mmCIF file of C-alpha atoms in Angstrom:
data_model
loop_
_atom_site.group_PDB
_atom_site.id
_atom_site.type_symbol
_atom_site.label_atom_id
_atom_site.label_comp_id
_atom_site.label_asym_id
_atom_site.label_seq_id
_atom_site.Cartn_x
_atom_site.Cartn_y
_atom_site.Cartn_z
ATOM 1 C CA UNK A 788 1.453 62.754 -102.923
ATOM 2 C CA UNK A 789 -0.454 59.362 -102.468
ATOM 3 C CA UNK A 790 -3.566 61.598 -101.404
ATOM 4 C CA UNK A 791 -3.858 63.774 -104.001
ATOM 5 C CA UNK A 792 -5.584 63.980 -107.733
ATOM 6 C CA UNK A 793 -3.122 63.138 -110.439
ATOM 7 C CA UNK A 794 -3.609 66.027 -112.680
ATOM 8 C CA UNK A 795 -1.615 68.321 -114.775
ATOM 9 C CA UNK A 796 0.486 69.721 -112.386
ATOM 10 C CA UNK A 797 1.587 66.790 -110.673
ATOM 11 C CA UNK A 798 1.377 63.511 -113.545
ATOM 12 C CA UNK A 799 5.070 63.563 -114.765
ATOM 13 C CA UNK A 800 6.409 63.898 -110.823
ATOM 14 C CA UNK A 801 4.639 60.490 -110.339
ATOM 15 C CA UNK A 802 5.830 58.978 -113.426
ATOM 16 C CA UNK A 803 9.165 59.758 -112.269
ATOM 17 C CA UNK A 804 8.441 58.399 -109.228
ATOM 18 C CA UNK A 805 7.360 55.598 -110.712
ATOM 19 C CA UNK A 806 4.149 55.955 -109.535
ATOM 20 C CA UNK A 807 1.291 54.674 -112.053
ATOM 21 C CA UNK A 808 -1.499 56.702 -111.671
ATOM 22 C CA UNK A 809 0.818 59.717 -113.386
ATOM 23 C CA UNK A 810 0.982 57.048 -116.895
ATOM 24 C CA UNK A 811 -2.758 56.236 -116.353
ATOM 25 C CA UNK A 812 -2.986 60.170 -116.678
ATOM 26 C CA UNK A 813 -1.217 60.275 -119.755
ATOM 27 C CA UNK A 814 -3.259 57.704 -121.454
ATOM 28 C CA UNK A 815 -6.612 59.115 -120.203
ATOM 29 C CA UNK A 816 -5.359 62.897 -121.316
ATOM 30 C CA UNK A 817 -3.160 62.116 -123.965
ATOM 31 C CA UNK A 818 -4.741 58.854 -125.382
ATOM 32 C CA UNK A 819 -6.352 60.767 -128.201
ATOM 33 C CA UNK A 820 -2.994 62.240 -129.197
ATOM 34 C CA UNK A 821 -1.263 58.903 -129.192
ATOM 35 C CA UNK A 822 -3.595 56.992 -131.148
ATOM 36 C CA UNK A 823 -4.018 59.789 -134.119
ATOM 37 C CA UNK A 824 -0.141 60.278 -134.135
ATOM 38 C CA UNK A 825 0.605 56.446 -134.356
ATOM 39 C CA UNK A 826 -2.326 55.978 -136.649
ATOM 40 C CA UNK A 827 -0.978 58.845 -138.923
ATOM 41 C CA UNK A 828 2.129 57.185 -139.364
ATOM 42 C CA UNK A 829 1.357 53.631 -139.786
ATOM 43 C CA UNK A 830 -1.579 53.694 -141.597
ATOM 44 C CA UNK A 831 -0.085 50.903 -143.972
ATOM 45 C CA UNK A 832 0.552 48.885 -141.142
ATOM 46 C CA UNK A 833 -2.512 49.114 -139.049
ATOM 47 C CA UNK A 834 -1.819 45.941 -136.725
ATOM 48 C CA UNK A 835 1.650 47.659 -135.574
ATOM 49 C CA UNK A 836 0.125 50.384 -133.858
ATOM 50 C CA UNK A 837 -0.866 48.806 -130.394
ATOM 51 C CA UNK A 838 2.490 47.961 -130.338
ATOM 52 C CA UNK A 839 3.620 51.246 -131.292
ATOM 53 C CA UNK A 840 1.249 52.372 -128.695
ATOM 54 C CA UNK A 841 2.859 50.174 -125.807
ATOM 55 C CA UNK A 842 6.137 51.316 -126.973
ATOM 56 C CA UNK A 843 5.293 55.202 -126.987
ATOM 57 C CA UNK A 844 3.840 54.649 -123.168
ATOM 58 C CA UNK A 845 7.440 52.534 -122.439
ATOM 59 C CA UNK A 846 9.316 55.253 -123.488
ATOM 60 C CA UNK A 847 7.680 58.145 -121.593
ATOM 61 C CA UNK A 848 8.053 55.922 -118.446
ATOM 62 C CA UNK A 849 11.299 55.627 -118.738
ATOM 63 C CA UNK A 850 12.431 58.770 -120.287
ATOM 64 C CA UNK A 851 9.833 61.432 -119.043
ATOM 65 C CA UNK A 852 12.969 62.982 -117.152
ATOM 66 C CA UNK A 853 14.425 63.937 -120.494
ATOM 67 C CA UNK A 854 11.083 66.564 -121.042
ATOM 68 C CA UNK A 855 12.131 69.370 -120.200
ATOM 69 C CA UNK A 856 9.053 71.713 -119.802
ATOM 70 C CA UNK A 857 10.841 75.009 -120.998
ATOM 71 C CA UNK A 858 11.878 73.416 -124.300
ATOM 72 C CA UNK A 859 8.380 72.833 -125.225
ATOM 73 C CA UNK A 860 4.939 71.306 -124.397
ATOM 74 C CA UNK A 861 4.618 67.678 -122.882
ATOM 75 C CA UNK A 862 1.984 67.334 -126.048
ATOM 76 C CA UNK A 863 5.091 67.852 -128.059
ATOM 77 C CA UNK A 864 7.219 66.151 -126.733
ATOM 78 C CA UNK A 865 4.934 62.927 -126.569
ATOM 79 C CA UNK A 866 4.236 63.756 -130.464
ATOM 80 C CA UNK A 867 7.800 63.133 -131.441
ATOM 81 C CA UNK A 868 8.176 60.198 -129.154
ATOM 82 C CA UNK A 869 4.602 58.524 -131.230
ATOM 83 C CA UNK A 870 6.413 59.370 -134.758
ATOM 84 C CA UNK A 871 9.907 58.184 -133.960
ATOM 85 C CA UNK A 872 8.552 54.867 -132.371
ATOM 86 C CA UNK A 873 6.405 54.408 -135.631
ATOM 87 C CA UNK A 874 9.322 54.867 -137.298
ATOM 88 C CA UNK A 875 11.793 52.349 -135.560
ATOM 89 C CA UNK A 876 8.397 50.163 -136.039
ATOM 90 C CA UNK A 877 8.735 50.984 -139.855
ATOM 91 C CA UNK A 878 12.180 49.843 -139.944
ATOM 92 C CA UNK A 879 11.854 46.780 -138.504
ATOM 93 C CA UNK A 880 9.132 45.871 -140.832
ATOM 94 C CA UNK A 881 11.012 46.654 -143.675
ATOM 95 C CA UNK A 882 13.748 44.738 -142.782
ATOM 96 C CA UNK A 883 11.807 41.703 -141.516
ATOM 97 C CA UNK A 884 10.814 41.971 -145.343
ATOM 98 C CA UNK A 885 14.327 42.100 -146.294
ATOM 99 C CA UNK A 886 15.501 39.025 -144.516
ATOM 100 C CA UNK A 887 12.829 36.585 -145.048
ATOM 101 C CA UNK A 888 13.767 34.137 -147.717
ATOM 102 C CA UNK A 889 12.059 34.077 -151.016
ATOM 103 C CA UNK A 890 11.663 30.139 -150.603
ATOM 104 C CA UNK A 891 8.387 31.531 -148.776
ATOM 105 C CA UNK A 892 6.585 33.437 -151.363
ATOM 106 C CA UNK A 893 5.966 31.593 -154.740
ATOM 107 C CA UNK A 894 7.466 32.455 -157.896
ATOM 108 C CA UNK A 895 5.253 35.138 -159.629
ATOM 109 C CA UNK A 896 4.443 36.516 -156.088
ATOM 110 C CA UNK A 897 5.484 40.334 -155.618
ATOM 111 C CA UNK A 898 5.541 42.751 -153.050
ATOM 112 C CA UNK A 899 1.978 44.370 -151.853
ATOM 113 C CA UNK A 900 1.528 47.709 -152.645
ATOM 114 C CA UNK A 901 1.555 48.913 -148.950
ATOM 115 C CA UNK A 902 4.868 47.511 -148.437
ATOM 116 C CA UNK A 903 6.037 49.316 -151.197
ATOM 117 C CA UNK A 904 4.279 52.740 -150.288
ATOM 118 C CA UNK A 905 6.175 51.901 -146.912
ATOM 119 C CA UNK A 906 9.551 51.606 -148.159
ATOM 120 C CA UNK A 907 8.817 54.541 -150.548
ATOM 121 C CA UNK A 908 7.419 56.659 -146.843
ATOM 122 C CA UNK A 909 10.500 55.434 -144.986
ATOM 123 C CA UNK A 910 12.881 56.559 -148.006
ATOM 124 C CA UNK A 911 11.179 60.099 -148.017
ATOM 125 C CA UNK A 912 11.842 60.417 -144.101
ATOM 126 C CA UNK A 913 15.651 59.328 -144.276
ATOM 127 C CA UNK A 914 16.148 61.624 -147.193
ATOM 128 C CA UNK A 915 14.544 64.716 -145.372
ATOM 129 C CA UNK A 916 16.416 64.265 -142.572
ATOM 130 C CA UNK A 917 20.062 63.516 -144.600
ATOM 131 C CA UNK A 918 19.237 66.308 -146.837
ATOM 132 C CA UNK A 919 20.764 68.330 -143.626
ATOM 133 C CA UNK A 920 24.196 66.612 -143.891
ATOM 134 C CA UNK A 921 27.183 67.417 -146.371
ATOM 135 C CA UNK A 922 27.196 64.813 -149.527
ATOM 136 C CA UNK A 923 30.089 62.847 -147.955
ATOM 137 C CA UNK A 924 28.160 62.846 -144.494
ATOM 138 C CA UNK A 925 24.756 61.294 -146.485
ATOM 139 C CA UNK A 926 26.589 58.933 -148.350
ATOM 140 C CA UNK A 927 28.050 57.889 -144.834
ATOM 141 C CA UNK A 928 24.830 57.521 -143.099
ATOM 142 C CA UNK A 929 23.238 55.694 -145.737
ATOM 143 C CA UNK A 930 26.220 53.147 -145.792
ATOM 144 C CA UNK A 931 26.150 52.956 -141.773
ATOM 145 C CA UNK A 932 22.440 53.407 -141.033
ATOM 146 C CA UNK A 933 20.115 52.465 -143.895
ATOM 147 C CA UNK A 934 22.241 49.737 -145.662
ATOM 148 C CA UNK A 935 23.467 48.940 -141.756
ATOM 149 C CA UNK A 936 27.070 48.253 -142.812
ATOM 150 C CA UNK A 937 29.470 47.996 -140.065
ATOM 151 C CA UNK A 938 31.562 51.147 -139.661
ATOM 152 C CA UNK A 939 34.928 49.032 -140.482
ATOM 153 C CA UNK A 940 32.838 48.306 -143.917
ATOM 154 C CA UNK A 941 32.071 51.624 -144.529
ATOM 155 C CA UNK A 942 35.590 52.848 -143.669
ATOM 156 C CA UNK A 943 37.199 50.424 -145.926
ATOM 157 C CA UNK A 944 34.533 51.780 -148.909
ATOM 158 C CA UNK A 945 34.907 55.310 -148.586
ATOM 159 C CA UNK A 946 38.678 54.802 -147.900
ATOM 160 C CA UNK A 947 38.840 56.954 -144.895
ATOM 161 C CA UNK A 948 40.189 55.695 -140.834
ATOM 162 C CA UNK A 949 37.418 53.782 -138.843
ATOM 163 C CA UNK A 950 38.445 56.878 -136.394
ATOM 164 C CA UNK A 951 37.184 59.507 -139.241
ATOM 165 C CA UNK A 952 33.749 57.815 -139.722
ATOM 166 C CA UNK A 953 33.251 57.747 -136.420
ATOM 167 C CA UNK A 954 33.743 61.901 -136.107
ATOM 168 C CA UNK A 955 31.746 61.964 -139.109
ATOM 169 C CA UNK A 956 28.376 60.072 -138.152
ATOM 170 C CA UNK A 957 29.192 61.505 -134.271
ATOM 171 C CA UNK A 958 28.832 65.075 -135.692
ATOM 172 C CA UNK A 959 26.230 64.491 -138.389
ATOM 173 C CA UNK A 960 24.383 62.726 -135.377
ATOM 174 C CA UNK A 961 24.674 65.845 -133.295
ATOM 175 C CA UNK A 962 23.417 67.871 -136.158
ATOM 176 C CA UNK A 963 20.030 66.481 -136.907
ATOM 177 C CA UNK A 964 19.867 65.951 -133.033
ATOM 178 C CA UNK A 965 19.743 69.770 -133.131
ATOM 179 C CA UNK A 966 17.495 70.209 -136.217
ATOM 180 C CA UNK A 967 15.070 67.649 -134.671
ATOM 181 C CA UNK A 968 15.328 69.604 -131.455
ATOM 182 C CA UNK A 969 14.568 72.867 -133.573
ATOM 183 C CA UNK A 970 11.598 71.720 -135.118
ATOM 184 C CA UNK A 971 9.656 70.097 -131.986
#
């Protein structure tokens, strides 16, 4: 393999094989794709996305044996990897907001209006994607995964086993799993 072209054929064999020339490939082919998909997303955050980048390149390293080829187009695939890292890269933002303390800004001093349009862009995405679930299953998720309670918190507030929420968010999870898997 060391002799040949990296090329379409052959570029996620050497990635699996850990060989570098198949992830110079995908930036040189795919590049284009990455940087409009990332920039798409974080457009309020524009000095994320070269991290975002870095991360989208990490994951197909390490995950390119999860593409499977007669699900869907590599193009795709790396697509959804771009707007899910954006996301995670969203929600980290937003809650490095969240925790810093307000000894740091000065009194009159408000939020900027891109970190509001983010929160308001995050919200929208969460909501699409728990519009899927039953009303008890949203209310779940939101508790567990948005407000990030622990799931002994959110059994005690919904007054239901730690065993039940589990089964809950496990088949909720599997649900917009499938959705997601639908849709790519």
């Amino acid at each position: 393999m060391h002799g040949k072209k990296t090329n379409e054929l052959n570029f996620i064999d050497r990635i699996i094989k850990k060989d570098e020339r198949g992830l110079y490939y995908v930036i040189d082919n795919y590049g284009g794709l990455i940087n409009s998909v990332v920039s798409k997303h974080l457009k309020l955050l524009p000095d994320k996305r070269e991290e975002c980048m870095d991360d989208v390149l990490l994951a197909v390293w390490e995950q390119v044996d999860r593409f499977d080829p007669t699900k869907n187009e590599f193009s795709g695939w790396l697509a959804s990897i771009c707007k899910y890292k954006a996301i995670d890269i969203k929600r980290r933002y937003c809650r490095q907001l969240m925790e810093t303390p307000l000894s740091g800004f000065e009194a009159d001093e408000s939020p900027s209006p891109e970190d509001v349009a983010l929160a308001h862009e995050i919200s929208e995405e969460t909501e699409s994607l728990l519009k899927n679930l039953s009303e008890e299953d949203r209310r779940l998720f939101w508790d567990r995964y948005v407000k990030d309670d622990s799931v002994q918190s959110v059994a005690e507030n919904h007054r239901m086993k730690v065993s039940a929420v589990y089964n809950h968010l496990s088949r909720g999870k599997k649900k917009i799993k499938h959705l997601m898997e639908v849709y790519k």
